[in-house]
Amino acid sequence: MPIAPRKFRKILIANRGEIACRIIWACKEMGIRTVTVHSEADRDSLHVRFADESICIGPAPSPQSYLNIPAVISAAEIANVDAIHPGYGFLAESAQFAEICEACNIKFIGPRSSVIKLMGDKVEARRAMSAAGVPILPGSKEPLESEIEALQLAREIGFPVIIKAAAGGGGRGMRIVRSEAELGPALETASNEALKAFKNGDIYIERYLERPRHIEIQVMADEFGHCVHLGERDCSIQRRHQKLLEEAPSPVMTPELRASMGEVAVAACKRVGYSNAGTVEFLLDEDGRFYFMEMNTRIQVEHPVTEMITLADIARNQIRVAEGEELAYEQQDVIFAGHAIECRINAEDPETFAPSPGLITAANIPGGIGVRVDTAIYPGYFVPPYYDSLIAKLIVHARTRELAIARMRRALEAMVIEGIKTTVPLHLKIMDDPEFQAGTYTTKFMERFLARANGGAQGRKVAAEQQAVAAR
Ligand code: MV4
């Protein structure tokens, strides 16, 4: 049978590290040529080595290279690519970058720039989601205008409340407010922080949930209005709003709750004209009620756990729908099989979380049944100090959660990275943690876990405080 020619002959990958490699592998499997861009610090990186072409776009600091829009667009023009895959981070959620790609007739592999812009404004996103029938927490309908208004809203909502940055996301510039007296100063600092971090001081307020789980729905949409969900990921295990470990399915999920969260996420995506891969983040409370938090308009770090349990190839799907193909499957075709866990391996001290860049003198990458490693490291690779500390993702898949935990433990033991410190030992401890094993954890897990692990007077003090809070 003749194979229909691909619409994309050549794609530029505007990223580095493991995700750039993940996208290269997808392109190779599709017969698409790859162009990568790299900084001066990344000449010896695998995303350079495995691409068909690579173009140096600037010095090591990312504002001058991976975030430098004119440099990336120039590389795309010189290499004459059909499309740009932004990966995650860097320019992935820059509506401006997507808009420039659109203007230059280079396909941006993601949703339309107007949709990126909508979801980038968390107040607008809340309004759009609510209008589409997605439950949201009680709170602002507009950015806050005054302290009086904030106080009025907080009284209606009831304390505790949380102040968030409209341009924020990922937890930056948030303030929890537990009483009227704290409100004024919190508004001030939150707005100043937001202005500094995002050049936009707009803030909003919503009811604060004390012990939610972070559950996100993976969606995939084509440019013909078809949209399916690929189930959830539980990302409650975070430290300072950085995810450490993700799993699918969530240990607390039921088929009914999955269907209802999935249906709501899909309806919302259809309503806003969403296309390509996306993630709708929810907070799930103790009573099983869920509320929209934000939408990520990119492929995510943790996409492999979804790929493992559904057999979907999210990177490939992204490229297909960006080519203007229809989604190759419907909701009823999506399968869920077994359990997957991902541990993020960071070049960090496992106790202090201080970055640990440097030369990898030796490495053993685990393998065997049910084990996947997404990484761009190799023995002799120098981990540069300029970028995110994620150096590998260790993903396991097994029939049950219990078997997946056992598989993760044995794979972690085989993951040997010498010369730098990594979070491998931390993950081994998490695998042995009774609260993790029970699957009953919330977004407060890491605080409690670190307090238990630290032991000693400080650890007992924190643990006792947590117990007191939990008992309320
Ligand atoms: C919340 C919340 C409780 N209530 N919003 C943190 C990341 C950012 N996307 C929003 N975050 C939260 N928003 C309300 N109304 C609790 C968090 C939160 C959190 C969420 C997910 C995973 C870990 C977390 C750790 C602390 C706080």
Coordinates of C-alpha atoms and ligand atoms in Angstrom, one line a residue:
M1 CA 0.0 0.0 0.0
P2 CA 1.4 3.4 -0.9
I3 CA 2.2 5.6 2.1
A4 CA 0.7 9.1 1.9
P5 CA 3.4 11.7 1.9
R6 CA 3.8 13.6 5.2
K7 CA 2.8 17.2 5.3
F8 CA 5.9 18.0 7.5
R9 CA 9.2 17.2 5.9
K10 CA 11.3 18.9 8.6
I11 CA 10.6 20.1 12.1
L12 CA 12.7 22.5 14.3
I13 CA 12.8 21.5 18.0
A14 CA 13.1 24.6 20.1
N15 CA 14.2 22.9 23.3
R16 CA 17.0 20.8 24.9
G17 CA 17.6 17.8 27.1
E18 CA 15.3 14.8 27.4
I19 CA 12.2 16.4 25.8
A20 CA 14.2 17.5 22.7
C21 CA 15.3 13.8 22.4
R22 CA 11.7 12.6 23.0
I23 CA 10.6 14.7 20.0
I24 CA 13.5 13.6 17.8
W25 CA 12.5 10.0 18.4
A26 CA 8.9 10.7 17.4
C27 CA 10.1 12.5 14.2
K28 CA 12.5 9.7 13.3
E29 CA 9.6 7.2 13.7
M30 CA 7.5 9.4 11.4
G31 CA 10.2 9.9 8.8
I32 CA 10.4 13.6 9.5
R33 CA 13.8 15.4 9.4
T34 CA 14.9 17.2 12.6
V35 CA 16.6 20.5 13.3
T36 CA 17.6 21.4 16.8
V37 CA 18.9 24.6 18.2
H38 CA 21.5 24.8 20.9
S39 CA 23.3 27.2 23.2
E40 CA 27.1 27.4 23.4
A41 CA 26.9 25.3 26.6
D42 CA 25.0 22.5 24.8
R43 CA 27.3 21.7 21.9
D44 CA 28.0 18.1 23.2
S45 CA 24.3 17.4 24.0
L46 CA 22.4 14.4 22.6
H47 CA 19.7 16.7 21.1
V48 CA 22.5 18.1 18.9
R49 CA 24.1 14.7 18.2
F50 CA 20.8 12.9 17.2
A51 CA 19.2 15.7 15.1
D52 CA 19.8 15.8 11.3
E53 CA 21.0 19.4 11.7
S54 CA 21.7 21.7 14.6
I55 CA 22.2 25.5 14.8
C56 CA 23.9 27.4 17.6
I57 CA 21.6 30.2 18.6
G58 CA 23.5 32.0 21.4
P59 CA 25.4 31.9 24.6
A60 CA 24.5 29.6 27.6
P61 CA 22.0 31.8 29.5
S62 CA 18.6 30.8 28.1
P63 CA 17.3 34.4 27.7
Q64 CA 20.1 34.7 25.0
S65 CA 19.5 31.3 23.4
Y66 CA 16.4 29.1 24.0
L67 CA 14.2 32.1 24.9
N68 CA 15.6 34.3 22.1
I69 CA 12.6 34.4 19.7
P70 CA 14.5 36.2 16.8
A71 CA 17.3 33.7 17.1
V72 CA 14.9 30.7 17.0
I73 CA 12.9 32.1 14.2
S74 CA 16.0 32.9 12.2
A75 CA 17.2 29.3 12.6
A76 CA 13.8 28.0 11.4
E77 CA 14.0 30.2 8.4
I78 CA 17.6 29.3 7.5
A79 CA 16.8 25.5 7.9
N80 CA 13.6 26.0 6.0
V81 CA 11.4 23.9 8.4
D82 CA 7.7 23.3 8.1
A83 CA 7.0 23.5 11.9
I84 CA 8.4 24.2 15.3
H85 CA 7.9 21.9 18.3
P86 CA 8.5 23.9 21.5
G87 CA 8.6 21.0 24.0
Y88 CA 7.8 22.3 27.5
G89 CA 9.2 25.3 29.4
F90 CA 11.2 28.0 27.4
L91 CA 8.8 29.3 24.6
A92 CA 6.2 26.5 24.9
E93 CA 3.5 28.8 26.4
S94 CA 4.6 32.1 24.8
A95 CA 1.5 33.3 22.9
Q96 CA 3.8 35.9 21.4
F97 CA 6.1 33.2 20.0
A98 CA 3.2 31.1 18.7
E99 CA 1.8 34.3 17.0
I100 CA 5.1 35.0 15.3
C101 CA 5.3 31.4 14.0
E102 CA 1.8 31.8 12.6
A103 CA 2.8 35.1 10.9
C104 CA 5.9 33.5 9.5
N105 CA 4.0 30.6 8.1
I106 CA 5.8 28.1 10.3
K107 CA 3.4 25.7 12.0
F108 CA 3.6 26.0 15.8
I109 CA 3.0 22.5 17.2
G110 CA 0.4 23.4 19.9
P111 CA -2.9 25.3 20.1
R112 CA -3.6 28.6 18.4
S113 CA -1.8 31.6 19.9
S114 CA -5.2 33.1 21.0
V115 CA -5.9 30.0 23.1
I116 CA -2.4 30.1 24.6
K117 CA -3.1 33.7 25.5
L118 CA -6.5 32.9 27.0
M119 CA -5.1 30.2 29.2
G120 CA -2.1 32.3 30.2
D121 CA -4.4 34.7 31.9
K122 CA -5.7 32.7 34.9
V123 CA -8.6 35.0 35.6
E124 CA -9.8 34.8 31.9
A125 CA -9.2 31.0 32.0
R126 CA -11.4 30.7 35.1
R127 CA -14.1 32.6 33.4
A128 CA -13.9 30.7 30.1
M129 CA -13.9 27.3 32.0
S130 CA -16.8 28.3 34.2
A131 CA -18.8 29.4 31.1
A132 CA -18.1 25.9 29.6
G133 CA -19.5 24.2 32.7
V134 CA -16.3 23.4 34.5
P135 CA -16.6 23.7 38.2
I136 CA -14.4 26.5 39.7
L137 CA -13.7 27.5 43.3
P138 CA -15.7 30.5 44.5
G139 CA -13.7 33.6 43.9
S140 CA -12.8 36.6 41.6
K141 CA -14.5 37.1 38.2
E142 CA -12.1 40.0 37.5
P143 CA -8.6 40.9 38.7
L144 CA -8.8 42.6 42.1
E145 CA -9.3 46.4 42.0
S146 CA -9.1 47.3 45.7
E147 CA -8.6 46.1 49.2
I148 CA -12.2 46.8 50.0
E149 CA -13.3 44.6 47.1
A150 CA -10.9 41.8 48.2
L151 CA -12.3 42.0 51.7
Q152 CA -15.8 41.8 50.5
L153 CA -15.1 38.8 48.3
A154 CA -13.1 37.1 51.1
R155 CA -16.0 37.5 53.5
E156 CA -18.4 36.0 50.9
I157 CA -16.0 33.1 50.1
G158 CA -15.0 32.5 53.8
F159 CA -11.5 32.1 55.1
P160 CA -9.0 30.7 54.3
V161 CA -8.6 32.2 50.9
I162 CA -5.7 32.2 48.4
I163 CA -4.4 35.1 46.4
K164 CA -2.9 34.2 43.0
A165 CA -1.2 36.1 40.2
A166 CA -3.4 36.4 37.0
A167 CA -0.2 35.9 34.9
G168 CA 1.1 33.2 37.3
G169 CA 0.8 29.5 37.4
G170 CA 2.9 26.9 38.9
G171 CA 2.5 28.4 42.4
R172 CA 4.6 31.6 42.0
G173 CA 3.3 34.7 43.7
M174 CA 0.6 32.8 45.8
R175 CA -0.5 33.9 49.3
I176 CA -2.7 31.9 51.7
V177 CA -4.8 34.3 53.8
R178 CA -6.4 32.9 57.0
S179 CA -7.9 36.0 58.6
E180 CA -9.1 39.5 57.7
A181 CA -6.0 41.1 59.3
E182 CA -3.6 39.2 57.0
L183 CA -5.5 40.3 53.8
G184 CA -4.2 43.8 53.2
P185 CA -0.4 43.0 53.6
A186 CA -0.9 39.7 51.6
L187 CA -2.5 41.6 48.7
E188 CA 0.4 44.1 48.6
T189 CA 3.2 41.5 48.6
A190 CA 1.4 39.1 46.2
S191 CA 0.8 42.0 43.7
N192 CA 4.4 43.2 44.0
E193 CA 5.8 39.7 43.6
A194 CA 3.6 39.2 40.5
L195 CA 4.7 42.5 39.0
K196 CA 8.3 41.5 39.5
A197 CA 8.0 37.9 38.2
F198 CA 5.5 38.4 35.4
K199 CA 5.6 42.2 34.7
N200 CA 1.9 42.1 35.5
G201 CA 0.7 42.9 39.0
D202 CA -2.9 41.6 38.5
I203 CA -4.0 39.3 41.3
Y204 CA -7.2 37.4 42.1
I205 CA -8.7 35.5 45.0
E206 CA -10.4 32.1 45.5
R207 CA -11.4 29.8 48.3
Y208 CA -8.3 27.8 49.6
L209 CA -8.5 24.0 49.9
E210 CA -6.3 22.8 52.8
R211 CA -5.5 19.3 51.6
P212 CA -6.4 18.8 48.0
R213 CA -4.9 16.3 45.5
H214 CA -3.5 17.7 42.3
I215 CA -5.1 15.7 39.5
E216 CA -4.8 16.6 35.8
I217 CA -6.5 15.3 32.7
Q218 CA -4.5 14.8 29.5
V219 CA -6.5 15.9 26.5
M220 CA -5.7 15.6 22.8
A221 CA -7.6 17.6 20.2
D222 CA -7.4 17.9 16.4
E223 CA -8.2 21.0 14.3
F224 CA -11.6 19.7 13.3
G225 CA -13.2 20.0 16.8
H226 CA -12.6 16.4 17.8
C227 CA -11.2 16.0 21.4
V228 CA -10.5 13.0 23.6
H229 CA -9.1 12.7 27.1
L230 CA -6.4 10.1 28.0
G231 CA -7.3 9.9 31.7
E232 CA -5.6 11.5 34.7
R233 CA -2.3 11.9 36.3
D234 CA -1.9 12.4 40.0
C235 CA 0.8 15.0 40.6
S236 CA 0.2 15.7 44.3
I237 CA 3.8 14.9 45.2
Q238 CA 5.5 18.2 44.8
R239 CA 8.0 20.3 46.7
R240 CA 7.9 24.1 46.3
H241 CA 5.5 23.6 43.3
Q242 CA 8.0 21.4 41.6
K243 CA 6.6 17.9 40.9
L244 CA 8.8 15.1 42.0
L245 CA 6.8 12.0 41.1
E246 CA 3.6 11.5 39.1
E247 CA 1.4 8.4 38.6
A248 CA -1.5 7.2 36.5
P249 CA -4.1 6.2 37.4
S250 CA -4.6 8.3 40.5
P251 CA -4.8 5.9 43.5
V252 CA -8.1 7.7 44.5
M253 CA -9.7 7.6 41.1
T254 CA -12.9 5.8 40.2
P255 CA -14.1 5.1 36.7
E256 CA -17.1 7.4 37.4
L257 CA -15.0 10.3 38.6
R258 CA -12.6 9.8 35.7
A259 CA -15.5 9.9 33.2
S260 CA -16.9 13.0 34.7
M261 CA -13.6 14.9 35.0
G262 CA -12.7 13.8 31.5
E263 CA -16.0 14.8 30.1
V264 CA -15.8 18.2 31.7
A265 CA -12.2 18.7 30.4
V266 CA -13.2 17.7 26.8
A267 CA -16.3 20.0 26.8
A268 CA -14.1 22.9 27.9
C269 CA -11.5 22.3 25.2
K270 CA -14.2 22.0 22.5
R271 CA -15.7 25.3 23.8
V272 CA -12.5 27.3 23.5
G273 CA -11.5 25.7 20.1
Y274 CA -8.5 23.9 21.7
S275 CA -6.2 21.9 19.4
N276 CA -3.2 19.7 20.1
A277 CA -2.1 18.2 23.4
G278 CA -3.2 19.9 26.6
T279 CA -3.6 19.3 30.3
V280 CA -6.5 20.5 32.5
E281 CA -5.4 20.7 36.1
F282 CA -7.9 20.2 38.9
L283 CA -7.9 20.3 42.6
L284 CA -9.8 17.3 44.2
D285 CA -11.1 17.8 47.7
E286 CA -11.6 15.1 50.4
D287 CA -15.3 14.8 49.4
G288 CA -14.5 13.9 45.8
R289 CA -15.4 17.3 44.4
F290 CA -13.1 18.7 41.8
Y291 CA -12.4 22.3 40.7
F292 CA -10.5 23.7 37.7
M293 CA -7.1 25.1 38.6
E294 CA -5.4 26.0 35.3
M295 CA -4.8 24.6 31.8
N296 CA -1.3 23.9 30.4
T297 CA -1.2 24.3 26.6
R298 CA 1.9 22.2 26.0
I299 CA 3.2 18.6 26.2
Q300 CA 4.1 18.1 29.9
V301 CA 7.2 16.6 31.6
E302 CA 5.0 13.8 33.0
H303 CA 3.3 12.8 29.7
P304 CA 5.0 9.3 29.7
V305 CA 2.8 7.9 32.5
T306 CA -0.2 8.5 30.3
E307 CA 1.6 7.0 27.3
M308 CA 2.4 3.9 29.3
I309 CA -1.2 3.1 30.5
T310 CA -3.0 4.2 27.3
L311 CA -0.4 3.2 24.6
A312 CA -1.0 6.6 23.1
D313 CA 2.1 8.3 21.6
I314 CA 1.5 11.9 22.6
A315 CA 4.4 13.5 20.8
R316 CA 3.5 11.7 17.6
N317 CA -0.2 12.7 18.0
Q318 CA 0.9 16.3 18.5
I319 CA 2.7 16.3 15.2
R320 CA -0.1 14.5 13.3
V321 CA -2.8 16.9 14.4
A322 CA -0.5 19.9 13.7
E323 CA -0.1 18.5 10.2
G324 CA -3.9 18.9 9.8
E325 CA -4.7 15.2 10.3
E326 CA -7.8 14.1 12.2
L327 CA -7.3 12.4 15.5
A328 CA -6.8 8.7 14.7
Y329 CA -9.0 7.5 17.7
E330 CA -12.2 8.3 19.5
Q331 CA -12.9 8.3 23.2
Q332 CA -14.3 4.8 23.1
D333 CA -11.0 3.6 21.6
V334 CA -8.9 4.9 24.5
I335 CA -7.7 2.0 26.7
F336 CA -6.4 2.1 30.3
A337 CA -4.1 -0.7 31.3
G338 CA -2.1 -1.1 34.4
H339 CA -0.3 1.5 36.5
A340 CA 2.6 3.8 35.7
I341 CA 4.8 5.9 38.0
E342 CA 7.4 8.5 37.0
C343 CA 10.3 9.6 39.2
R344 CA 11.9 12.8 38.2
I345 CA 15.7 12.4 38.5
N346 CA 17.2 15.8 39.2
A347 CA 20.8 16.9 39.4
E348 CA 20.3 18.0 43.0
D349 CA 21.4 17.2 46.5
P350 CA 18.6 14.8 47.7
E351 CA 18.6 16.4 51.2
T352 CA 19.0 20.1 50.6
F353 CA 17.8 20.2 47.0
A354 CA 20.7 22.4 46.0
P355 CA 21.6 22.1 42.3
S356 CA 24.4 19.7 41.6
P357 CA 25.7 20.3 38.1
G358 CA 29.0 18.8 36.9
L359 CA 30.6 15.9 35.1
I360 CA 28.8 12.5 35.0
T361 CA 31.8 10.2 35.4
A362 CA 29.8 7.0 35.2
A363 CA 26.2 6.0 34.6
N364 CA 24.0 2.9 34.5
I365 CA 20.6 3.4 32.9
P366 CA 18.1 0.7 34.1
G367 CA 16.0 -1.3 31.7
G368 CA 14.1 -4.6 31.5
I369 CA 10.5 -5.3 31.6
G370 CA 8.2 -2.3 32.2
V371 CA 11.0 0.2 32.5
R372 CA 11.3 3.4 30.4
V373 CA 14.0 6.1 30.8
D374 CA 13.6 9.4 29.1
T375 CA 17.0 11.2 29.3
A376 CA 19.7 13.0 27.4
I377 CA 22.6 12.1 29.7
Y378 CA 25.5 9.7 29.1
P379 CA 28.7 8.8 30.8
G380 CA 31.1 11.8 30.3
Y381 CA 28.2 14.3 29.9
F382 CA 28.7 17.6 31.7
V383 CA 25.4 18.8 33.3
P384 CA 25.5 22.6 32.7
P385 CA 24.5 24.9 35.6
Y386 CA 22.3 27.1 33.4
Y387 CA 19.1 25.1 33.0
D388 CA 16.5 23.1 34.8
S389 CA 18.0 20.3 37.0
L390 CA 15.9 17.5 35.5
I391 CA 18.3 15.0 33.9
A392 CA 16.2 11.9 33.5
K393 CA 12.7 10.6 34.0
L394 CA 12.4 7.0 35.2
I395 CA 9.0 5.6 34.3
V396 CA 7.8 2.1 35.2
H397 CA 4.6 0.3 34.1
A398 CA 3.1 -2.8 35.7
R399 CA -0.3 -4.4 36.1
T400 CA -1.0 -3.0 39.6
R401 CA 0.2 -0.1 41.7
E402 CA 1.9 -2.4 44.1
L403 CA 3.9 -4.1 41.3
A404 CA 4.7 -0.7 39.9
I405 CA 6.2 0.4 43.2
A406 CA 8.3 -2.8 43.4
R407 CA 9.4 -2.3 39.9
M408 CA 10.3 1.3 40.5
R409 CA 12.4 0.4 43.6
R410 CA 14.4 -2.2 41.6
A411 CA 14.9 0.3 38.7
L412 CA 16.0 3.1 41.1
E413 CA 18.6 0.7 42.6
A414 CA 20.0 0.1 39.1
M415 CA 20.0 3.8 38.3
V416 CA 23.6 4.7 39.0
I417 CA 24.8 8.2 38.2
E418 CA 28.3 9.1 39.5
G419 CA 30.1 12.4 39.7
I420 CA 27.0 14.5 40.6
K421 CA 24.3 14.2 43.3
T422 CA 20.9 13.2 42.2
T423 CA 17.4 12.7 43.7
V424 CA 17.6 8.9 43.2
P425 CA 18.1 8.2 47.0
L426 CA 15.1 10.5 47.8
H427 CA 12.8 8.5 45.5
L428 CA 14.0 5.2 47.1
K429 CA 12.8 6.6 50.4
I430 CA 9.5 7.7 48.9
M431 CA 8.9 4.2 47.6
D432 CA 9.4 2.8 51.2
D433 CA 7.1 5.4 52.7
P434 CA 3.8 4.0 54.2
E435 CA 1.8 7.1 53.2
F436 CA 3.0 6.8 49.6
Q437 CA 2.3 3.1 49.6
A438 CA -1.2 3.6 50.9
G439 CA -1.8 6.1 48.1
T440 CA -3.7 8.4 50.6
Y441 CA -1.3 11.4 50.2
T442 CA -2.3 15.0 49.4
T443 CA -0.3 18.0 48.2
K444 CA 1.0 18.3 51.7
F445 CA 2.8 14.9 51.3
M446 CA 6.4 16.2 50.8
E447 CA 6.3 18.5 53.9
R448 CA 5.2 15.6 56.1
F449 CA 7.6 13.2 54.4
L450 CA 10.6 15.5 54.8
A451 CA 9.7 16.1 58.5
R452 CA 9.5 12.4 59.1
A453 CA 12.8 11.8 57.2
N454 CA 14.6 14.6 59.0
G455 CA 13.6 13.1 62.4
G456 CA 15.3 14.9 65.2
A457 CA 13.8 17.8 67.2
Q458 CA 13.0 19.9 64.1
G459 CA 11.4 17.0 62.3
R460 CA 9.3 16.1 65.4
K461 CA 8.2 19.7 65.8
V462 CA 7.1 19.9 62.2
A463 CA 5.4 16.5 62.4
A464 CA 3.6 17.5 65.6
E465 CA 2.4 20.8 64.0
Q466 CA 1.1 18.8 61.0
Q467 CA -0.7 16.4 63.3
A468 CA -2.4 19.4 65.1
V469 CA -3.4 20.9 61.7
A470 CA -4.7 17.6 60.4
A471 CA -6.7 17.0 63.6
R472 CA -8.6 20.3 63.1
Ligands
MV4_1 C1 -4.5 26.1 45.3 C2 -4.4 25.2 46.5 C3 -5.5 25.2 47.3 N1 -6.6 25.9 47.1 N2 -5.7 26.8 45.1 C4 -0.1 25.3 43.7 C5 0.3 25.4 42.3 C6 -0.6 26.3 41.7 N3 -0.9 25.8 40.3 C7 -1.8 26.3 42.5 N4 -1.5 25.7 43.7 C8 -2.4 25.5 44.7 N5 -3.6 26.2 44.5 C9 -6.7 26.7 46.0 N6 -7.7 27.4 45.8 C10 -3.3 24.5 46.7 C11 -2.2 24.7 45.8 C12 -1.1 23.9 46.2 C13 -0.6 22.8 45.5 C14 -1.3 22.4 44.4 C15 -0.9 21.3 43.7 C16 0.2 20.6 44.1 C17 0.9 21.0 45.2 C18 0.5 22.2 45.9 C19 1.2 22.6 47.0 C20 0.8 23.7 47.7 C21 -0.3 24.4 47.3

